[in-house]
Amino acid sequence: MAGLFIDVEVADEVRGDAELAKRLEDACPVDIYAAKDGGVEVVDANLDECILCELCVQAAPPGGVVVKKLYDGTALER
Ligand code: SF4
């Protein structure tokens, strides 16, 4: 489920990558990513804590992670 203000989309090839999962978990200062069962889980309860730092977008390969700003329809991506 999305947050009220933020949603995060993780591409399938990132979702199942244990190494990327750990990188995302380490990168996000507000714990929106959890490395679990060899993949990454988005922690829905923390989504609206996102500070739009873009660290997750940079930690993932291009297109791997999209942070959607539901309040203005734009997104952080690369
Ligand atoms: S932009 Fe920053 S705070 Fe938001 S999900 Fe990515 S790493 Fe976490």
Short mmCIF file of N, CA, C and O and ligand atoms in Angstrom, two decimals:
data_model
loop_
_atom_site.label_atom_id
_atom_site.label_comp_id
_atom_site.label_asym_id
_atom_site.label_seq_id
_atom_site.Cartn_x
_atom_site.Cartn_y
_atom_site.Cartn_z
N MET A 1 0.83 -1.20 0.00
CA MET A 1 0.00 0.00 0.00
C MET A 1 0.86 1.25 0.00
O MET A 1 1.88 1.30 0.67
N ALA A 2 0.46 2.26 -0.73
CA ALA A 2 1.21 3.51 -0.79
C ALA A 2 1.02 4.30 0.50
O ALA A 2 0.07 4.07 1.25
N GLY A 3 1.94 5.24 0.73
CA GLY A 3 1.73 6.19 1.80
C GLY A 3 0.72 7.23 1.31
O GLY A 3 0.20 7.15 0.21
N LEU A 4 0.50 8.21 2.14
CA LEU A 4 -0.42 9.29 1.77
C LEU A 4 0.25 10.22 0.77
O LEU A 4 -0.38 10.71 -0.17
N PHE A 5 1.55 10.45 0.97
CA PHE A 5 2.28 11.43 0.16
C PHE A 5 3.29 10.79 -0.78
O PHE A 5 3.66 11.37 -1.79
N ILE A 6 3.75 9.61 -0.41
CA ILE A 6 4.87 8.98 -1.13
C ILE A 6 4.54 7.53 -1.47
O ILE A 6 3.95 6.81 -0.65
N ASP A 7 4.92 7.11 -2.67
CA ASP A 7 4.91 5.70 -2.99
C ASP A 7 6.26 5.36 -3.61
O ASP A 7 6.91 6.24 -4.19
N VAL A 8 6.69 4.15 -3.46
CA VAL A 8 7.97 3.72 -4.01
C VAL A 8 7.73 2.51 -4.91
O VAL A 8 7.03 1.58 -4.51
N GLU A 9 8.29 2.56 -6.10
CA GLU A 9 8.20 1.42 -7.01
C GLU A 9 9.58 0.81 -7.16
O GLU A 9 10.54 1.52 -7.48
N VAL A 10 9.67 -0.47 -6.93
CA VAL A 10 10.94 -1.19 -7.07
C VAL A 10 10.79 -2.19 -8.22
O VAL A 10 9.86 -3.00 -8.22
N ALA A 11 11.68 -2.09 -9.20
CA ALA A 11 11.61 -2.99 -10.35
C ALA A 11 11.84 -4.43 -9.91
O ALA A 11 12.55 -4.68 -8.93
N ASP A 12 11.26 -5.37 -10.62
CA ASP A 12 11.34 -6.78 -10.26
C ASP A 12 12.78 -7.26 -10.11
O ASP A 12 13.11 -8.01 -9.19
N GLU A 13 13.66 -6.81 -11.02
CA GLU A 13 15.05 -7.31 -10.96
C GLU A 13 15.80 -6.75 -9.75
O GLU A 13 16.77 -7.33 -9.30
N VAL A 14 15.34 -5.63 -9.22
CA VAL A 14 15.93 -5.09 -7.99
C VAL A 14 15.32 -5.78 -6.77
O VAL A 14 16.00 -6.14 -5.82
N ARG A 15 14.03 -5.99 -6.84
CA ARG A 15 13.29 -6.58 -5.72
C ARG A 15 13.88 -7.93 -5.28
O ARG A 15 13.88 -8.26 -4.10
N GLY A 16 14.37 -8.70 -6.23
CA GLY A 16 14.87 -10.02 -5.91
C GLY A 16 16.39 -10.10 -5.78
O GLY A 16 16.95 -11.19 -5.77
N ASP A 17 17.05 -8.97 -5.68
CA ASP A 17 18.51 -8.93 -5.62
C ASP A 17 18.98 -8.65 -4.19
O ASP A 17 18.81 -7.55 -3.67
N ALA A 18 19.56 -9.67 -3.57
CA ALA A 18 19.93 -9.57 -2.16
C ALA A 18 20.96 -8.47 -1.91
O ALA A 18 20.90 -7.75 -0.90
N GLU A 19 21.90 -8.32 -2.82
CA GLU A 19 22.96 -7.32 -2.64
C GLU A 19 22.39 -5.90 -2.73
O GLU A 19 22.70 -5.03 -1.93
N LEU A 20 21.52 -5.69 -3.72
CA LEU A 20 20.87 -4.38 -3.86
C LEU A 20 19.95 -4.10 -2.68
O LEU A 20 19.83 -2.96 -2.22
N ALA A 21 19.31 -5.13 -2.18
CA ALA A 21 18.42 -4.98 -1.03
C ALA A 21 19.19 -4.41 0.15
O ALA A 21 18.74 -3.48 0.82
N LYS A 22 20.37 -4.97 0.38
CA LYS A 22 21.21 -4.51 1.49
C LYS A 22 21.65 -3.06 1.25
O LYS A 22 21.67 -2.24 2.18
N ARG A 23 21.98 -2.76 0.01
CA ARG A 23 22.43 -1.40 -0.32
C ARG A 23 21.30 -0.39 -0.08
O ARG A 23 21.52 0.70 0.44
N LEU A 24 20.09 -0.77 -0.46
CA LEU A 24 18.94 0.12 -0.27
C LEU A 24 18.63 0.27 1.22
O LEU A 24 18.34 1.38 1.70
N GLU A 25 18.71 -0.83 1.93
CA GLU A 25 18.45 -0.78 3.38
C GLU A 25 19.45 0.17 4.05
O GLU A 25 19.07 0.99 4.90
N ASP A 26 20.71 0.09 3.64
CA ASP A 26 21.75 0.94 4.22
C ASP A 26 21.57 2.40 3.79
O ASP A 26 21.88 3.32 4.55
N ALA A 27 21.11 2.62 2.56
CA ALA A 27 21.06 3.97 2.01
C ALA A 27 19.95 4.83 2.62
O ALA A 27 20.15 6.01 2.89
N CYS A 28 18.80 4.26 2.83
CA CYS A 28 17.63 5.07 3.22
C CYS A 28 17.70 5.47 4.69
O CYS A 28 17.70 4.62 5.57
N PRO A 29 17.74 6.78 4.97
CA PRO A 29 17.87 7.24 6.35
C PRO A 29 16.61 7.02 7.18
O PRO A 29 16.66 7.12 8.41
N VAL A 30 15.49 6.73 6.54
CA VAL A 30 14.25 6.56 7.32
C VAL A 30 13.66 5.14 7.16
O VAL A 30 12.47 4.91 7.38
N ASP A 31 14.54 4.20 6.80
CA ASP A 31 14.20 2.77 6.82
C ASP A 31 12.96 2.39 5.99
O ASP A 31 12.08 1.67 6.46
N ILE A 32 12.92 2.87 4.77
CA ILE A 32 11.81 2.51 3.89
C ILE A 32 12.08 1.17 3.20
O ILE A 32 11.15 0.52 2.73
N TYR A 33 13.33 0.75 3.17
CA TYR A 33 13.68 -0.54 2.55
C TYR A 33 14.20 -1.51 3.60
O TYR A 33 15.03 -1.14 4.43
N ALA A 34 13.72 -2.74 3.54
CA ALA A 34 14.21 -3.79 4.43
C ALA A 34 14.71 -4.95 3.58
O ALA A 34 14.00 -5.41 2.68
N ALA A 35 15.94 -5.39 3.84
CA ALA A 35 16.48 -6.56 3.15
C ALA A 35 15.92 -7.80 3.82
O ALA A 35 16.13 -8.02 5.01
N LYS A 36 15.18 -8.60 3.06
CA LYS A 36 14.51 -9.76 3.66
C LYS A 36 14.44 -10.91 2.66
O LYS A 36 14.10 -10.69 1.50
N ASP A 37 14.70 -12.11 3.11
CA ASP A 37 14.54 -13.29 2.27
C ASP A 37 15.22 -13.15 0.92
O ASP A 37 14.64 -13.50 -0.11
N GLY A 38 16.42 -12.59 0.90
CA GLY A 38 17.16 -12.47 -0.34
C GLY A 38 16.63 -11.42 -1.29
O GLY A 38 16.96 -11.41 -2.48
N GLY A 39 15.81 -10.51 -0.79
CA GLY A 39 15.29 -9.45 -1.64
C GLY A 39 14.94 -8.23 -0.81
O GLY A 39 15.26 -8.17 0.37
N VAL A 40 14.30 -7.26 -1.45
CA VAL A 40 13.99 -6.03 -0.73
C VAL A 40 12.48 -5.90 -0.52
O VAL A 40 11.68 -6.24 -1.40
N GLU A 41 12.14 -5.44 0.67
CA GLU A 41 10.75 -5.21 1.00
C GLU A 41 10.58 -3.72 1.28
O GLU A 41 11.41 -3.11 1.93
N VAL A 42 9.49 -3.15 0.77
CA VAL A 42 9.20 -1.74 1.06
C VAL A 42 8.38 -1.69 2.34
O VAL A 42 7.37 -2.39 2.47
N VAL A 43 8.85 -0.89 3.29
CA VAL A 43 8.17 -0.77 4.58
C VAL A 43 7.11 0.33 4.47
O VAL A 43 7.40 1.52 4.60
N ASP A 44 5.89 -0.09 4.20
CA ASP A 44 4.81 0.86 3.92
C ASP A 44 4.62 1.89 5.03
O ASP A 44 4.35 3.06 4.76
N ALA A 45 4.75 1.45 6.26
CA ALA A 45 4.48 2.33 7.40
C ALA A 45 5.44 3.51 7.44
O ALA A 45 5.14 4.53 8.06
N ASN A 46 6.61 3.38 6.77
CA ASN A 46 7.60 4.45 6.82
C ASN A 46 7.59 5.36 5.58
O ASN A 46 8.33 6.35 5.53
N LEU A 47 6.75 5.04 4.60
CA LEU A 47 6.82 5.74 3.31
C LEU A 47 6.73 7.26 3.44
O LEU A 47 7.47 8.00 2.80
N ASP A 48 5.82 7.71 4.28
CA ASP A 48 5.62 9.15 4.37
C ASP A 48 6.72 9.87 5.15
O ASP A 48 6.71 11.09 5.25
N GLU A 49 7.68 9.10 5.67
CA GLU A 49 8.84 9.70 6.33
C GLU A 49 9.91 10.10 5.32
O GLU A 49 10.91 10.73 5.67
N CYS A 50 9.72 9.74 4.06
CA CYS A 50 10.71 10.00 3.01
C CYS A 50 11.10 11.47 2.98
O CYS A 50 10.25 12.35 2.99
N ILE A 51 12.41 11.72 2.95
CA ILE A 51 12.92 13.10 2.92
C ILE A 51 13.43 13.48 1.53
O ILE A 51 14.09 14.50 1.36
N LEU A 52 13.11 12.64 0.54
CA LEU A 52 13.43 12.94 -0.86
C LEU A 52 14.92 13.15 -1.09
O LEU A 52 15.33 14.00 -1.88
N CYS A 53 15.74 12.36 -0.40
CA CYS A 53 17.19 12.53 -0.49
C CYS A 53 17.77 11.92 -1.77
O CYS A 53 18.91 12.17 -2.11
N GLU A 54 17.01 11.04 -2.41
CA GLU A 54 17.43 10.41 -3.67
C GLU A 54 18.52 9.36 -3.51
O GLU A 54 19.04 8.85 -4.50
N LEU A 55 18.90 9.05 -2.28
CA LEU A 55 19.98 8.07 -2.09
C LEU A 55 19.59 6.69 -2.62
O LEU A 55 20.41 5.97 -3.19
N CYS A 56 18.32 6.33 -2.48
CA CYS A 56 17.88 5.02 -2.98
C CYS A 56 17.90 4.99 -4.51
O CYS A 56 18.28 3.98 -5.11
N VAL A 57 17.50 6.09 -5.12
CA VAL A 57 17.49 6.17 -6.58
C VAL A 57 18.90 6.00 -7.12
O VAL A 57 19.13 5.31 -8.11
N GLN A 58 19.88 6.62 -6.43
CA GLN A 58 21.27 6.53 -6.85
C GLN A 58 21.88 5.16 -6.54
O GLN A 58 22.78 4.71 -7.25
N ALA A 59 21.39 4.52 -5.48
CA ALA A 59 21.95 3.22 -5.08
C ALA A 59 21.50 2.10 -6.02
O ALA A 59 22.17 1.08 -6.15
N ALA A 60 20.37 2.29 -6.66
CA ALA A 60 19.83 1.26 -7.57
C ALA A 60 20.28 1.56 -9.00
O ALA A 60 20.63 2.69 -9.32
N PRO A 61 20.25 0.56 -9.85
CA PRO A 61 20.56 0.82 -11.27
C PRO A 61 19.48 1.72 -11.87
O PRO A 61 18.38 1.82 -11.31
N PRO A 62 19.77 2.38 -13.01
CA PRO A 62 18.77 3.26 -13.63
C PRO A 62 17.44 2.54 -13.83
O PRO A 62 17.41 1.40 -14.30
N GLY A 63 16.37 3.19 -13.43
CA GLY A 63 15.04 2.59 -13.56
C GLY A 63 14.68 1.61 -12.46
O GLY A 63 13.57 1.11 -12.41
N GLY A 64 15.63 1.35 -11.56
CA GLY A 64 15.40 0.33 -10.53
C GLY A 64 14.45 0.75 -9.43
O GLY A 64 13.67 -0.05 -8.93
N VAL A 65 14.55 2.03 -9.06
CA VAL A 65 13.71 2.55 -7.98
C VAL A 65 13.11 3.89 -8.42
O VAL A 65 13.81 4.74 -8.95
N VAL A 66 11.81 4.03 -8.21
CA VAL A 66 11.13 5.30 -8.49
C VAL A 66 10.42 5.73 -7.22
O VAL A 66 9.66 4.96 -6.63
N VAL A 67 10.71 6.94 -6.77
CA VAL A 67 10.02 7.51 -5.60
C VAL A 67 8.97 8.48 -6.12
O VAL A 67 9.30 9.51 -6.72
N LYS A 68 7.71 8.12 -5.93
CA LYS A 68 6.63 8.94 -6.48
C LYS A 68 6.08 9.89 -5.44
O LYS A 68 5.71 9.47 -4.33
N LYS A 69 6.03 11.17 -5.83
CA LYS A 69 5.44 12.18 -4.94
C LYS A 69 3.97 12.27 -5.30
O LYS A 69 3.59 12.92 -6.27
N LEU A 70 3.16 11.62 -4.51
CA LEU A 70 1.73 11.52 -4.85
C LEU A 70 1.04 12.87 -4.76
O LEU A 70 0.01 13.09 -5.38
N TYR A 71 1.62 13.79 -4.01
CA TYR A 71 0.97 15.10 -3.79
C TYR A 71 1.16 16.05 -4.96
O TYR A 71 0.43 17.03 -5.08
N ASP A 72 2.15 15.80 -5.83
CA ASP A 72 2.27 16.70 -6.98
C ASP A 72 2.47 15.96 -8.31
O ASP A 72 2.67 16.59 -9.35
N GLY A 73 2.41 14.65 -8.26
CA GLY A 73 2.46 13.86 -9.49
C GLY A 73 3.84 13.72 -10.11
O GLY A 73 3.98 13.16 -11.19
N THR A 74 4.89 14.22 -9.44
CA THR A 74 6.24 14.06 -9.99
C THR A 74 6.93 12.90 -9.28
O THR A 74 6.39 12.30 -8.35
N ALA A 75 8.14 12.58 -9.74
CA ALA A 75 8.85 11.43 -9.17
C ALA A 75 10.35 11.67 -9.18
O ALA A 75 10.86 12.46 -9.98
N LEU A 76 11.04 10.98 -8.27
CA LEU A 76 12.50 10.94 -8.29
C LEU A 76 12.89 9.65 -8.98
O LEU A 76 12.47 8.57 -8.56
N GLU A 77 13.63 9.76 -10.05
CA GLU A 77 14.05 8.55 -10.77
C GLU A 77 15.27 8.88 -11.63
O GLU A 77 15.62 10.04 -11.79
N ARG A 78 15.88 7.84 -12.15
CA ARG A 78 16.97 8.07 -13.10
C ARG A 78 17.00 6.96 -14.13
O ARG A 78 16.29 5.96 -13.98
S1 SF4 B 1 14.49 9.33 -1.28
FE1 SF4 B 1 15.76 9.02 0.57
S2 SF4 B 1 14.30 8.95 2.25
FE2 SF4 B 1 13.13 8.65 0.37
S3 SF4 B 1 12.98 6.43 0.10
FE3 SF4 B 1 14.79 7.11 -1.03
S4 SF4 B 1 16.50 6.91 0.39
FE4 SF4 B 1 14.61 6.84 1.60
#
